[in-house]
Amino acid sequence: MQVKNRSRTSYISQMRPQDILMPVPAGLCCKPGGFHIDPVRPVERALITHGHSDHARPGHGAVLATQETLDMMRLRYGDNFARSTQAIRYGEEIRLGDVKIKFHPAGHVLGSAQIAVTCKDTCIVASGDYKDAADPTCTPFEVVPCDVFITEATFGLPVFRHGDAADEVKKLLASVALFPERAHLVGAYSLGKAQRVIALLREAGYDAPIYLHGAMEAITRYYESRGIALGELRAVKGMKKADLAGTITLAPPSATSDIWTRRFPDPVTAFASGWMRVRARARQRGVELPLVISDHADWDGLTATIEATGAGEIWVTHGQEDALVHWCKSRGLAARPLDLVGYGDEEEHEVVAAGEAEA
Ligand SMILES: [Zn+2]
Ligand SMILES: [Zn+2]
């Protein structure tokens, strides 16, 4: 009896990581904790890393997330986006079933978090989307030591090196100075990227009013309400065409290529995205002024972060998994791609609701 008990105990204390977190069709499932992380289908209990719509979906029972992520979900989906909600602070520990969980800053967008799940002696960190580059609009990324690190791989190829976002903003300002009679239209994802570009413009000393497409107003005002200073912002709606000469307007990427742009005098079309490193993509989209500004880690950021966590095992998800898995293995780390489906790439696509398209 004694022997049997001991062997049972040692089996439990050496829990395999895949018994703690496992990919299932609904997302990343934690059976011992009774929850899913960023589920793509409605579940009883969801832990949400950040507010982007492919990670934060409506219709769950209980939702645990940072206050900012909960607020963003409420803004997008309305008050009844979940049956119940609970806010968690960075660094706060909560016990769920047989596991302990903690949220840590991911540096991706306001309120974004990595989720650390600890069961017995094993700690797994699900990073969600993250970046290790400076961003004046959110809490900086924090390295969380762990046994298993689940990393995104949006830009998981050595060709992706984002460089300094401040230099890209200088390019934009140089173009504005060069073409005072033209309007500058900057395509940027409306949650996170747009506010970061505005904050970078302010850091660079640009203090003129910045104009917003209607689809960006609510989320940008929300950033301001959380203490992110963005200077004078104006709605582009109702402006006379001639008065937009020499100005900068932020708009969802999809709006910069449709008839909405006719309200601007001879617009220069810019696009702020990590994909702008690929010239063919910029050309394909008709982007005149590509700005390499990304809210995801680049190749150097991904590999440096993997090393810094000290994790012996790496699970690689949404993006270009193969190169990163290969890199990990060449460094003697156990690594595998994680089969998670349903996560998009917010840098590339943005759907604008019909009512907002003409705003
Ligand atoms: Zn994201
Ligand atoms: Zn993502």
Coordinates of N, CA and C and ligand atoms in Angstrom, one line a residue, residues 38 49-50 52 54-55 108 128-130 152 154 296 318 343-346, ligand 2:
D38 N -7.4 32.0 -24.4 CA -7.8 32.6 -25.7 C -8.7 31.7 -26.6
T49 N -5.5 36.7 -23.1 CA -4.3 37.4 -23.1 C -4.3 38.9 -23.5
H50 N -5.2 39.2 -24.5 CA -5.3 40.6 -24.9 C -6.5 40.8 -25.8
H52 N -7.2 41.8 -28.9 CA -7.4 41.6 -30.4 C -8.5 40.6 -30.6
D54 N -9.2 38.1 -32.5 CA -9.0 36.7 -32.7 C -8.6 36.0 -31.4
H55 N -8.2 36.7 -30.4 CA -7.8 36.2 -29.1 C -9.0 36.4 -28.1
H108 N 2.6 44.0 -25.9 CA 2.0 43.9 -27.3 C 1.0 45.1 -27.5
G128 N 0.9 34.5 -25.5 CA 0.0 35.3 -26.4 C 0.9 36.0 -27.4
D129 N 0.4 37.2 -27.9 CA 1.3 38.0 -28.8 C 2.2 38.8 -27.9
Y130 N 3.4 39.1 -28.4 CA 4.3 39.9 -27.5 C 5.3 40.6 -28.4
E152 N 4.6 32.9 -29.8 CA 4.0 33.2 -31.1 C 5.2 33.2 -32.1
T154 N 4.7 35.1 -35.4 CA 4.2 35.9 -36.6 C 5.4 36.2 -37.5
H296 N 4.7 42.9 -32.9 CA 5.2 41.5 -32.6 C 6.7 41.6 -32.5
H318 N 1.0 30.2 -33.8 CA 0.6 31.0 -34.9 C 1.6 31.9 -35.6
Y343 N -6.4 31.7 -35.2 CA -5.8 33.0 -34.9 C -5.3 33.7 -36.1
G344 N -5.7 34.9 -36.3 CA -5.4 35.6 -37.5 C -4.1 36.4 -37.3
D345 N -3.9 37.4 -38.2 CA -2.7 38.2 -38.1 C -3.2 39.6 -38.2
E346 N -3.3 40.3 -37.1 CA -4.0 41.6 -37.1 C -3.1 42.7 -37.8
Ligands
ZN2 ZN -2.2 36.8 -32.3

